[in-house]
Short mmCIF file of C-alpha atoms in Angstrom, two decimals:
data_model
loop_
_atom_site.label_atom_id
_atom_site.label_comp_id
_atom_site.label_asym_id
_atom_site.label_seq_id
_atom_site.Cartn_x
_atom_site.Cartn_y
_atom_site.Cartn_z
CA PHE A 1 0.00 0.00 0.00
CA ARG A 2 1.41 3.35 -1.02
CA PRO A 3 -0.37 6.58 -0.14
CA LYS A 4 -1.68 8.40 -3.20
CA ASP A 5 -1.41 11.90 -1.79
CA PHE A 6 -0.41 13.92 1.26
CA LYS A 7 -3.77 13.35 2.98
CA GLU A 8 -3.46 9.56 2.77
CA LEU A 9 0.13 9.76 4.00
CA PHE A 10 -0.96 11.90 6.95
CA ASN A 11 -3.79 9.50 7.78
CA LEU A 12 -1.41 6.53 7.62
CA HIS A 13 1.07 8.16 10.01
CA HIS A 14 -1.73 9.35 12.29
CA THR A 15 -3.18 5.83 12.52
CA GLN A 16 0.21 4.32 13.25
CA ALA A 17 0.81 6.88 16.01
CA CYS A 18 -2.62 6.18 17.53
CA ASN A 19 -1.98 2.43 17.50
CA THR A 20 1.37 2.92 19.22
CA ILE A 21 -0.18 5.11 21.91
CA VAL A 22 -2.94 2.56 22.55
CA CYS A 23 -0.30 -0.17 22.86
CA ILE A 24 1.72 1.92 25.33
CA PHE A 25 -1.33 2.52 27.51
CA GLY A 26 -2.14 -1.20 27.41
CA VAL A 27 1.33 -2.06 28.69
CA ILE A 28 1.12 0.54 31.43
CA LYS A 29 -2.35 -0.61 32.52
CA ARG A 30 -1.21 -4.24 32.72
CA HIS A 31 1.90 -3.42 34.69
CA PHE A 32 0.59 -0.65 36.96
CA GLN A 33 -2.97 -1.26 38.14
CA LEU A 34 -3.06 2.18 39.77
CA ILE A 35 -3.72 3.84 36.42
CA VAL A 36 -6.86 1.72 35.85
CA ALA A 37 -8.52 3.06 39.01
CA ALA A 38 -10.12 6.47 39.06
CA LEU A 39 -7.48 8.88 40.26
CA GLU A 40 -8.25 11.79 42.54
CA TYR A 41 -5.13 13.78 41.77
CA ALA A 42 -4.82 17.17 40.14
CA LEU A 43 -4.63 17.09 36.36
CA GLU A 44 -1.04 18.35 36.52
CA VAL A 45 -0.06 15.32 38.64
CA GLN A 46 -1.99 12.88 36.44
CA SER A 47 -0.24 14.17 33.33
CA LYS A 48 3.11 13.26 34.91
CA LEU A 49 2.05 9.74 35.96
CA VAL A 50 1.91 8.17 32.49
CA PRO A 51 5.48 9.07 31.46
CA THR A 52 6.67 8.07 34.93
CA PHE A 53 5.02 4.66 34.67
CA TYR A 54 6.45 4.18 31.19
CA ILE A 55 9.96 4.99 32.42
CA LEU A 56 9.53 2.60 35.34
CA HIS A 57 8.27 -0.12 33.00
CA ASN A 58 11.31 0.28 30.76
CA PHE A 59 13.65 0.26 33.76
CA ILE A 60 12.08 -2.95 35.10
CA HIS A 61 12.12 -4.53 31.65
CA ILE A 62 15.84 -3.77 31.22
CA HIS A 63 16.97 -4.75 34.71
CA ASP A 64 14.60 -7.68 35.35
CA PRO A 65 13.61 -9.22 32.00
CA ASP A 66 12.15 -12.25 33.81
CA ASP A 67 9.54 -10.11 35.58
CA SER A 68 6.18 -11.90 35.18
CA ASN A 69 4.37 -8.65 34.25
CA ASN A 70 6.52 -8.32 31.11
CA GLU A 71 4.87 -11.27 29.39
CA GLY A 72 2.92 -10.23 26.33
CA ASP A 73 4.94 -7.05 25.71
#
């Protein structure tokens, strides 16, 4: 499949980015159950949680590849 014009190329890249973001949130939700629960933190704090969880996930994955929560990544 090759995009015919700029709009199709944009849509292709946009879809790929959306799929990647959904995958990242799936990994975070599986590994850190806190994010699944309704949070009662300020929006500023909540916006910092997702990148923090992702960094922690990567750290755990690098330093403990046998961690049982990494299955399915």
